[in-house]
Structure formats: C-alpha cells, structure tokens
PDB file of C-alpha atoms in Angstrom:
ATOM      1  CA  ALA A   1      17.129  -1.145   2.321  1.00  0.00           C
ATOM      2  CA  GLN A   2      15.039  -1.504  -0.773  1.00  0.00           C
ATOM      3  CA  THR A   3      14.045   1.482  -2.870  1.00  0.00           C
ATOM      4  CA  VAL A   4      11.390   1.824  -5.551  1.00  0.00           C
ATOM      5  CA  THR A   5      11.619   4.498  -8.227  1.00  0.00           C
ATOM      6  CA  GLN A   6       8.864   5.692 -10.518  1.00  0.00           C
ATOM      7  CA  SER A   7      10.420   8.202 -12.880  1.00  0.00           C
ATOM      8  CA  GLN A   8       7.185   9.425 -14.480  1.00  0.00           C
ATOM      9  CA  PRO A   9       5.247  11.763 -12.167  1.00  0.00           C
ATOM     10  CA  GLU A  10       2.470  12.029 -14.760  1.00  0.00           C
ATOM     11  CA  MET A  11       1.426  10.219 -17.931  1.00  0.00           C
ATOM     12  CA  SER A  12      -1.367  10.979 -20.359  1.00  0.00           C
ATOM     13  CA  VAL A  13      -2.976   8.605 -22.862  1.00  0.00           C
ATOM     14  CA  GLN A  14      -5.895   8.715 -25.250  1.00  0.00           C
ATOM     15  CA  GLU A  15      -8.855   6.524 -24.408  1.00  0.00           C
ATOM     16  CA  ALA A  16      -8.541   3.058 -26.023  1.00  0.00           C
ATOM     17  CA  GLU A  17      -4.778   3.461 -26.449  1.00  0.00           C
ATOM     18  CA  THR A  18      -2.022   1.596 -24.631  1.00  0.00           C
ATOM     19  CA  VAL A  19       0.203   3.121 -21.981  1.00  0.00           C
ATOM     20  CA  THR A  20       3.218   1.812 -20.079  1.00  0.00           C
ATOM     21  CA  LEU A  21       4.169   2.995 -16.601  1.00  0.00           C
ATOM     22  CA  SER A  22       7.772   2.511 -15.507  1.00  0.00           C
ATOM     23  CA  CYS A  23       9.136   1.231 -12.224  1.00  0.00           C
ATOM     24  CA  THR A  24      12.633   0.293 -11.158  1.00  0.00           C
ATOM     25  CA  TYR A  25      13.759  -0.990  -7.805  1.00  0.00           C
ATOM     26  CA  ASP A  26      16.927  -1.684  -5.952  1.00  0.00           C
ATOM     27  CA  THR A  27      17.450  -4.773  -3.833  1.00  0.00           C
ATOM     28  CA  SER A  28      20.107  -7.295  -2.951  1.00  0.00           C
ATOM     29  CA  GLU A  29      17.544 -10.030  -2.418  1.00  0.00           C
ATOM     30  CA  SER A  30      16.752 -12.762  -4.912  1.00  0.00           C
ATOM     31  CA  ASP A  31      13.244 -13.581  -3.727  1.00  0.00           C
ATOM     32  CA  TYR A  32      10.618 -10.882  -3.442  1.00  0.00           C
ATOM     33  CA  TYR A  33       7.239  -9.715  -4.677  1.00  0.00           C
ATOM     34  CA  LEU A  34       6.311  -6.740  -6.811  1.00  0.00           C
ATOM     35  CA  PHE A  35       2.937  -5.061  -7.028  1.00  0.00           C
ATOM     36  CA  TRP A  36       1.080  -2.337  -8.813  1.00  0.00           C
ATOM     37  CA  TYR A  37      -1.599  -0.543  -6.831  1.00  0.00           C
ATOM     38  CA  LYS A  38      -4.149   1.901  -8.189  1.00  0.00           C
ATOM     39  CA  GLN A  39      -5.374   4.854  -6.135  1.00  0.00           C
ATOM     40  CA  PRO A  40      -8.380   6.635  -7.680  1.00  0.00           C
ATOM     41  CA  PRO A  41      -9.589  10.016  -6.399  1.00  0.00           C
ATOM     42  CA  SER A  42     -11.420   8.171  -3.591  1.00  0.00           C
ATOM     43  CA  ARG A  43      -7.865   7.410  -2.332  1.00  0.00           C
ATOM     44  CA  GLN A  44      -8.561   3.732  -1.722  1.00  0.00           C
ATOM     45  CA  MET A  45      -5.598   1.501  -2.571  1.00  0.00           C
ATOM     46  CA  ILE A  46      -6.595  -1.217  -5.033  1.00  0.00           C
ATOM     47  CA  LEU A  47      -4.304  -4.089  -6.016  1.00  0.00           C
ATOM     48  CA  VAL A  48      -3.943  -4.206  -9.794  1.00  0.00           C
ATOM     49  CA  ILE A  49      -1.402  -6.944 -10.365  1.00  0.00           C
ATOM     50  CA  ARG A  50       1.241  -8.984  -8.547  1.00  0.00           C
ATOM     51  CA  GLN A  51       4.466 -10.656  -9.662  1.00  0.00           C
ATOM     52  CA  GLU A  52       6.596 -13.185  -7.813  1.00  0.00           C
ATOM     53  CA  ALA A  53      10.278 -12.681  -8.561  1.00  0.00           C
ATOM     54  CA  TYR A  54      10.945 -16.404  -8.929  1.00  0.00           C
ATOM     55  CA  LYS A  55       8.436 -16.626 -11.788  1.00  0.00           C
ATOM     56  CA  GLN A  56       9.813 -15.847 -15.221  1.00  0.00           C
ATOM     57  CA  GLN A  57       6.401 -15.504 -16.778  1.00  0.00           C
ATOM     58  CA  ASN A  58       5.009 -11.986 -16.731  1.00  0.00           C
ATOM     59  CA  ALA A  59       1.765 -11.573 -14.796  1.00  0.00           C
ATOM     60  CA  THR A  60      -1.409 -10.593 -16.653  1.00  0.00           C
ATOM     61  CA  GLU A  61      -4.815  -9.488 -15.390  1.00  0.00           C
ATOM     62  CA  ASN A  62      -7.235  -8.724 -18.202  1.00  0.00           C
ATOM     63  CA  ARG A  63      -6.093  -5.410 -19.752  1.00  0.00           C
ATOM     64  CA  PHE A  64      -3.173  -5.089 -17.318  1.00  0.00           C
ATOM     65  CA  SER A  65       0.158  -6.800 -17.826  1.00  0.00           C
ATOM     66  CA  VAL A  66       3.683  -6.358 -16.573  1.00  0.00           C
ATOM     67  CA  ASN A  67       7.112  -6.528 -18.124  1.00  0.00           C
ATOM     68  CA  PHE A  68       9.309  -7.946 -15.391  1.00  0.00           C
ATOM     69  CA  GLN A  69      13.033  -7.755 -16.092  1.00  0.00           C
ATOM     70  CA  LYS A  70      14.718  -9.209 -13.021  1.00  0.00           C
ATOM     71  CA  ALA A  71      18.300  -8.591 -14.091  1.00  0.00           C
ATOM     72  CA  ALA A  72      17.516  -4.976 -14.893  1.00  0.00           C
ATOM     73  CA  LYS A  73      15.351  -4.637 -11.747  1.00  0.00           C
ATOM     74  CA  SER A  74      12.554  -3.221 -13.835  1.00  0.00           C
ATOM     75  CA  PHE A  75       8.816  -3.798 -13.432  1.00  0.00           C
ATOM     76  CA  SER A  76       6.676  -1.829 -15.857  1.00  0.00           C
ATOM     77  CA  LEU A  77       2.891  -1.885 -16.090  1.00  0.00           C
ATOM     78  CA  LYS A  78       1.137  -1.924 -19.441  1.00  0.00           C
ATOM     79  CA  ILE A  79      -2.497  -0.902 -19.655  1.00  0.00           C
ATOM     80  CA  SER A  80      -4.165  -1.850 -22.927  1.00  0.00           C
ATOM     81  CA  ASP A  81      -7.373  -0.331 -24.295  1.00  0.00           C
ATOM     82  CA  SER A  82      -7.264   2.468 -21.694  1.00  0.00           C
ATOM     83  CA  GLN A  83     -10.599   3.423 -20.179  1.00  0.00           C
ATOM     84  CA  LEU A  84     -11.707   6.575 -18.395  1.00  0.00           C
ATOM     85  CA  GLY A  85     -11.988   4.558 -15.189  1.00  0.00           C
ATOM     86  CA  ASP A  86      -8.271   3.826 -15.342  1.00  0.00           C
ATOM     87  CA  ALA A  87      -7.492   7.432 -14.431  1.00  0.00           C
ATOM     88  CA  ALA A  88      -5.746   7.305 -11.046  1.00  0.00           C
ATOM     89  CA  MET A  89      -2.418   7.373  -9.255  1.00  0.00           C
ATOM     90  CA  TYR A  90      -0.485   4.160  -9.824  1.00  0.00           C
ATOM     91  CA  PHE A  91       2.009   2.985  -7.250  1.00  0.00           C
ATOM     92  CA  CYS A  92       4.662   0.362  -7.728  1.00  0.00           C
ATOM     93  CA  ALA A  93       5.539  -1.548  -4.563  1.00  0.00           C
ATOM     94  CA  TYR A  94       8.121  -4.066  -3.388  1.00  0.00           C
ATOM     95  CA  ARG A  95       7.854  -6.680  -0.698  1.00  0.00           C
ATOM     96  CA  THR A  96      10.591  -8.921   0.563  1.00  0.00           C
ATOM     97  CA  TYR A  97      10.000 -12.644   0.736  1.00  0.00           C
ATOM     98  CA  SER A  98      10.918 -13.456   4.261  1.00  0.00           C
ATOM     99  CA  GLY A  99       8.845 -16.587   4.710  1.00  0.00           C
ATOM    100  CA  GLY A 100       8.284 -15.404   8.245  1.00  0.00           C
ATOM    101  CA  GLY A 101       7.284 -12.056   9.700  1.00  0.00           C
ATOM    102  CA  ALA A 102       4.801  -9.575   8.367  1.00  0.00           C
ATOM    103  CA  ASP A 103       6.918  -7.414   6.118  1.00  0.00           C
ATOM    104  CA  GLY A 104       5.832  -4.002   4.948  1.00  0.00           C
ATOM    105  CA  LEU A 105       5.551  -2.818   1.380  1.00  0.00           C
ATOM    106  CA  THR A 106       7.968  -0.229   0.020  1.00  0.00           C
ATOM    107  CA  PHE A 107       6.187   2.089  -2.382  1.00  0.00           C
ATOM    108  CA  GLY A 108       7.364   4.348  -5.162  1.00  0.00           C
ATOM    109  CA  LYS A 109       6.180   7.949  -5.379  1.00  0.00           C
ATOM    110  CA  GLY A 110       3.507   7.142  -7.898  1.00  0.00           C
ATOM    111  CA  THR A 111       2.544   8.055 -11.462  1.00  0.00           C
ATOM    112  CA  HIS A 112      -0.568  10.115 -12.103  1.00  0.00           C
ATOM    113  CA  LEU A 113      -2.307   8.619 -15.136  1.00  0.00           C
ATOM    114  CA  ILE A 114      -4.618  10.871 -17.118  1.00  0.00           C
ATOM    115  CA  ILE A 115      -6.992   9.410 -19.688  1.00  0.00           C
ATOM    116  CA  GLN A 116      -7.928  11.793 -22.518  1.00  0.00           C
ATOM    117  CA  PRO A 117     -11.416  11.122 -23.941  1.00  0.00           C
TER     118      PRO A 117
ATOM    119  CA  GLU B   1     -15.986  -9.571  -1.786  1.00  0.00           C
ATOM    120  CA  PRO B   2     -14.592  -9.233   1.767  1.00  0.00           C
ATOM    121  CA  GLU B   3     -13.484  -5.740   2.754  1.00  0.00           C
ATOM    122  CA  VAL B   4     -11.264  -4.048   5.280  1.00  0.00           C
ATOM    123  CA  THR B   5     -13.386  -1.442   7.061  1.00  0.00           C
ATOM    124  CA  GLN B   6     -11.951   1.727   8.574  1.00  0.00           C
ATOM    125  CA  THR B   7     -13.683   4.238  10.805  1.00  0.00           C
ATOM    126  CA  PRO B   8     -14.028   7.148  10.858  1.00  0.00           C
ATOM    127  CA  SER B   9     -13.475   8.192   7.254  1.00  0.00           C
ATOM    128  CA  HIS B  10     -12.377  11.649   8.380  1.00  0.00           C
ATOM    129  CA  GLN B  11     -11.289  12.856  11.795  1.00  0.00           C
ATOM    130  CA  VAL B  12     -10.295  16.315  12.869  1.00  0.00           C
ATOM    131  CA  THR B  13      -8.403  16.669  16.127  1.00  0.00           C
ATOM    132  CA  GLN B  14      -6.606  19.372  18.039  1.00  0.00           C
ATOM    133  CA  MET B  15      -2.840  19.263  18.314  1.00  0.00           C
ATOM    134  CA  GLY B  16      -1.788  17.421  21.452  1.00  0.00           C
ATOM    135  CA  GLN B  17      -4.930  15.305  21.626  1.00  0.00           C
ATOM    136  CA  GLU B  18      -4.993  11.540  21.512  1.00  0.00           C
ATOM    137  CA  VAL B  19      -6.676   9.888  18.555  1.00  0.00           C
ATOM    138  CA  ILE B  20      -7.635   6.277  17.873  1.00  0.00           C
ATOM    139  CA  LEU B  21      -8.143   5.048  14.357  1.00  0.00           C
ATOM    140  CA  ARG B  22     -10.154   1.878  13.981  1.00  0.00           C
ATOM    141  CA  CYS B  23     -10.019  -0.953  11.507  1.00  0.00           C
ATOM    142  CA  VAL B  24     -11.884  -4.208  11.038  1.00  0.00           C
ATOM    143  CA  PRO B  25      -9.683  -6.533   8.973  1.00  0.00           C
ATOM    144  CA  ILE B  26     -11.019  -9.383   6.865  1.00  0.00           C
ATOM    145  CA  SER B  27     -12.109 -12.094   9.254  1.00  0.00           C
ATOM    146  CA  ASN B  28      -9.781 -14.953   8.259  1.00  0.00           C
ATOM    147  CA  HIS B  29      -6.727 -12.736   7.817  1.00  0.00           C
ATOM    148  CA  LEU B  30      -3.813 -13.110  10.202  1.00  0.00           C
ATOM    149  CA  TYR B  31      -1.529 -10.198   9.338  1.00  0.00           C
ATOM    150  CA  PHE B  32      -2.463  -6.582   9.919  1.00  0.00           C
ATOM    151  CA  TYR B  33      -0.795  -3.369   8.876  1.00  0.00           C
ATOM    152  CA  TRP B  34      -0.971   0.393   9.138  1.00  0.00           C
ATOM    153  CA  TYR B  35       0.314   2.728   6.449  1.00  0.00           C
ATOM    154  CA  ARG B  36       0.371   6.501   6.181  1.00  0.00           C
ATOM    155  CA  GLN B  37       0.146   8.790   3.183  1.00  0.00           C
ATOM    156  CA  ILE B  38       0.825  12.477   3.646  1.00  0.00           C
ATOM    157  CA  LEU B  39      -1.059  14.460   0.994  1.00  0.00           C
ATOM    158  CA  GLY B  40       0.730  14.331  -2.341  1.00  0.00           C
ATOM    159  CA  GLN B  41       3.385  11.919  -1.134  1.00  0.00           C
ATOM    160  CA  LYS B  42       3.965   8.215  -1.306  1.00  0.00           C
ATOM    161  CA  VAL B  43       2.456   5.609   0.945  1.00  0.00           C
ATOM    162  CA  GLU B  44       4.705   4.753   3.899  1.00  0.00           C
ATOM    163  CA  PHE B  45       4.742   1.633   6.026  1.00  0.00           C
ATOM    164  CA  LEU B  46       4.171   2.177   9.737  1.00  0.00           C
ATOM    165  CA  VAL B  47       3.748  -1.191  11.424  1.00  0.00           C
ATOM    166  CA  SER B  48       2.750  -4.811  10.976  1.00  0.00           C
ATOM    167  CA  PHE B  49       1.056  -7.015  13.535  1.00  0.00           C
ATOM    168  CA  TYR B  50       0.862 -10.782  13.768  1.00  0.00           C
ATOM    169  CA  ASN B  51      -0.003 -13.228  16.504  1.00  0.00           C
ATOM    170  CA  ASN B  52      -0.976 -10.400  18.868  1.00  0.00           C
ATOM    171  CA  GLU B  53       2.293  -8.576  18.691  1.00  0.00           C
ATOM    172  CA  ILE B  54       4.154  -6.105  16.523  1.00  0.00           C
ATOM    173  CA  SER B  55       6.100  -7.950  13.864  1.00  0.00           C
ATOM    174  CA  GLU B  56       7.861  -5.059  12.195  1.00  0.00           C
ATOM    175  CA  LYS B  57       7.800  -1.270  12.475  1.00  0.00           C
ATOM    176  CA  SER B  58       9.326   1.615  10.581  1.00  0.00           C
ATOM    177  CA  GLU B  59      11.242   4.551  12.003  1.00  0.00           C
ATOM    178  CA  ILE B  60       8.087   6.632  11.657  1.00  0.00           C
ATOM    179  CA  PHE B  61       6.396   4.439  14.264  1.00  0.00           C
ATOM    180  CA  ASP B  62       7.871   6.056  17.367  1.00  0.00           C
ATOM    181  CA  ASP B  63       6.688   6.069  20.982  1.00  0.00           C
ATOM    182  CA  GLN B  64       3.752   8.294  20.073  1.00  0.00           C
ATOM    183  CA  PHE B  65       2.174   5.426  18.166  1.00  0.00           C
ATOM    184  CA  SER B  66       0.736   2.169  19.429  1.00  0.00           C
ATOM    185  CA  VAL B  67      -1.396  -0.603  17.982  1.00  0.00           C
ATOM    186  CA  GLU B  68      -3.783  -2.991  19.583  1.00  0.00           C
ATOM    187  CA  ARG B  69      -6.119  -5.796  18.710  1.00  0.00           C
ATOM    188  CA  PRO B  70      -8.519  -5.441  21.641  1.00  0.00           C
ATOM    189  CA  ASP B  71     -10.883  -8.201  20.541  1.00  0.00           C
ATOM    190  CA  GLY B  72     -11.179 -10.738  17.753  1.00  0.00           C
ATOM    191  CA  SER B  73     -12.232  -8.257  15.118  1.00  0.00           C
ATOM    192  CA  ASN B  74     -10.815  -4.766  15.639  1.00  0.00           C
ATOM    193  CA  PHE B  75      -7.310  -3.462  15.009  1.00  0.00           C
ATOM    194  CA  THR B  76      -6.553   0.043  16.248  1.00  0.00           C
ATOM    195  CA  LEU B  77      -3.854   2.654  15.802  1.00  0.00           C
ATOM    196  CA  LYS B  78      -3.443   5.163  18.613  1.00  0.00           C
ATOM    197  CA  ILE B  79      -1.526   8.406  18.371  1.00  0.00           C
ATOM    198  CA  ARG B  80      -0.955   9.701  21.896  1.00  0.00           C
ATOM    199  CA  SER B  81      -0.265  13.376  21.369  1.00  0.00           C
ATOM    200  CA  THR B  82      -0.954  14.430  17.815  1.00  0.00           C
ATOM    201  CA  LYS B  83       1.257  16.885  15.955  1.00  0.00           C
ATOM    202  CA  LEU B  84       0.443  18.940  12.882  1.00  0.00           C
ATOM    203  CA  GLU B  85       2.700  16.687  10.822  1.00  0.00           C
ATOM    204  CA  ASP B  86       0.575  13.660  11.714  1.00  0.00           C
ATOM    205  CA  SER B  87      -2.067  14.991   9.316  1.00  0.00           C
ATOM    206  CA  ALA B  88      -2.313  12.317   6.647  1.00  0.00           C
ATOM    207  CA  MET B  89      -4.390   9.527   5.239  1.00  0.00           C
ATOM    208  CA  TYR B  90      -3.995   6.386   7.355  1.00  0.00           C
ATOM    209  CA  PHE B  91      -4.602   3.050   5.695  1.00  0.00           C
ATOM    210  CA  CYS B  92      -5.231  -0.220   7.428  1.00  0.00           C
ATOM    211  CA  ALA B  93      -4.541  -3.439   5.513  1.00  0.00           C
ATOM    212  CA  SER B  94      -4.732  -7.144   6.166  1.00  0.00           C
ATOM    213  CA  SER B  95      -3.563 -10.319   4.514  1.00  0.00           C
ATOM    214  CA  GLU B  96      -4.232 -14.005   4.933  1.00  0.00           C
ATOM    215  CA  ASN B  97      -0.560 -14.852   4.809  1.00  0.00           C
ATOM    216  CA  ASN B  98       2.622 -12.968   4.219  1.00  0.00           C
ATOM    217  CA  LEU B  99       3.214 -14.271   0.741  1.00  0.00           C
ATOM    218  CA  TYR B 100       1.033 -11.979  -1.288  1.00  0.00           C
ATOM    219  CA  GLY B 101      -0.313  -8.466  -1.373  1.00  0.00           C
ATOM    220  CA  TYR B 102      -2.817  -7.060   1.012  1.00  0.00           C
ATOM    221  CA  THR B 103      -6.337  -5.782   1.004  1.00  0.00           C
ATOM    222  CA  PHE B 104      -6.397  -2.132   1.988  1.00  0.00           C
ATOM    223  CA  GLY B 105      -9.198  -0.263   3.681  1.00  0.00           C
ATOM    224  CA  SER B 106     -10.571   3.015   2.338  1.00  0.00           C
ATOM    225  CA  GLY B 107      -8.474   5.025   4.762  1.00  0.00           C
ATOM    226  CA  THR B 108      -9.043   7.553   7.514  1.00  0.00           C
ATOM    227  CA  ARG B 109      -8.163  11.133   6.711  1.00  0.00           C
ATOM    228  CA  LEU B 110      -6.682  12.623   9.891  1.00  0.00           C
ATOM    229  CA  THR B 111      -6.477  16.386  10.129  1.00  0.00           C
ATOM    230  CA  VAL B 112      -4.618  17.878  13.067  1.00  0.00           C
ATOM    231  CA  VAL B 113      -5.363  21.557  13.699  1.00  0.00           C
TER     232      VAL B 113
END
C-alpha cells in the first residue's frame, strides 16, 4: 500500500516571502499521480497543482510550483510571493495510475500554513 | 465553473439513526467518490463508484455504509446505524476520467450525538 508523509505539521511565512512544503511518499509503482490540495477554514478541498509521474518537467500554476524528485520519492510544493489568502491546510496526495477503475487518493496528514502579515 | 454540490452542509443525528448524505456531481463526470475527514485528521478514502457500481472501497467502508446513484444526477452515501465515531466531515468528489484529480464538494459535517 502507498503511504504519504508530510513531516511539517505547521509552517509559518511572512507575507510576500517564499515557502516550501515537504511531502514524501512510498510506492512500488512507476506510474502514478501526485497532487497538492488546499483546505482553507471553510474546509473545502481545492486542487492546487497536479504532477504526472511520467513527466520529468515540474508542474507550475502561477505562484505554485513543485519539485518532483521521482527517485527520492519527494514532491514538495513551493509557494512564491505568499499571500494572506494562502493560509490553509495543505495536503499532499497520491493516486495510482491504473488505467481502469476509479482509484482513491491517499492523503498525507497535512501541513498548516500560517501567513504572517 | 462547474461545482460538486453537497447537502446538507451540517447534519446532527442521534446514535443508531440512519443518515443519508447527498451529492450532485458535475454533470459530465463519470467517476464518483466519498471521502471522510475526522476533525484534525487526514482525509480518508471511503469508496469510488463507476458505471453504477462500486469500483473500489476502503476498509472503513463496512456493511454500515452504502452508496447509490438513484437517478441521473444524485449520488448518496447512507450510514445505516450511526456511531459516535462516524462524526466527521464527509466529502463527495467527482471526476471526468480516472486520470486526473477530482473536484470536491464543500462537504457535509456529520455530528452524531
């Protein structure tokens, strides 16, 4: 079974600074997907960014980018120019690439990101 | 932007009662999911549903749970006899295919008293 580990329960960053959230995972599969989800106080789960394991290029979405190290099984999220609205729980998630059935996501325990004004 | 809609947003029920949580997935999506998040803990997969049947379920999804797509738009999660430990946030999600991430609903907060 796959596991996802987020070793930082809480991170704090000054507004406009850059912060990196860590995520490692364990799998024996070669094809899979990795995700970062944001959960603000409203508790809705919002997809931030997605990475396909077969792609070497790191995914980027505006101020959000990832550092995907497949050999190290590491998938960190970098948030540039942090804004107050970025304050939330951030969850790293893994999904197998089955090509068939509707596979569930395996989530890490989350990192609580605090933005200091 | 299309949304996954969940109702109610908060439900309080007595222990031992049956509860049905409702979800309206995005209309052209084919895969449907339920997840649970106990307060302060990580999000856990419960079940996935495709082509009118359960595709995959976790060990949490025991005989007390069932899912149904009663018509072309709704997707429901039923808990037959609720326990205190069923208190959690329940998220519905849907996806167009199984290659990418999902769109999650806003969740239903279930409180069992």
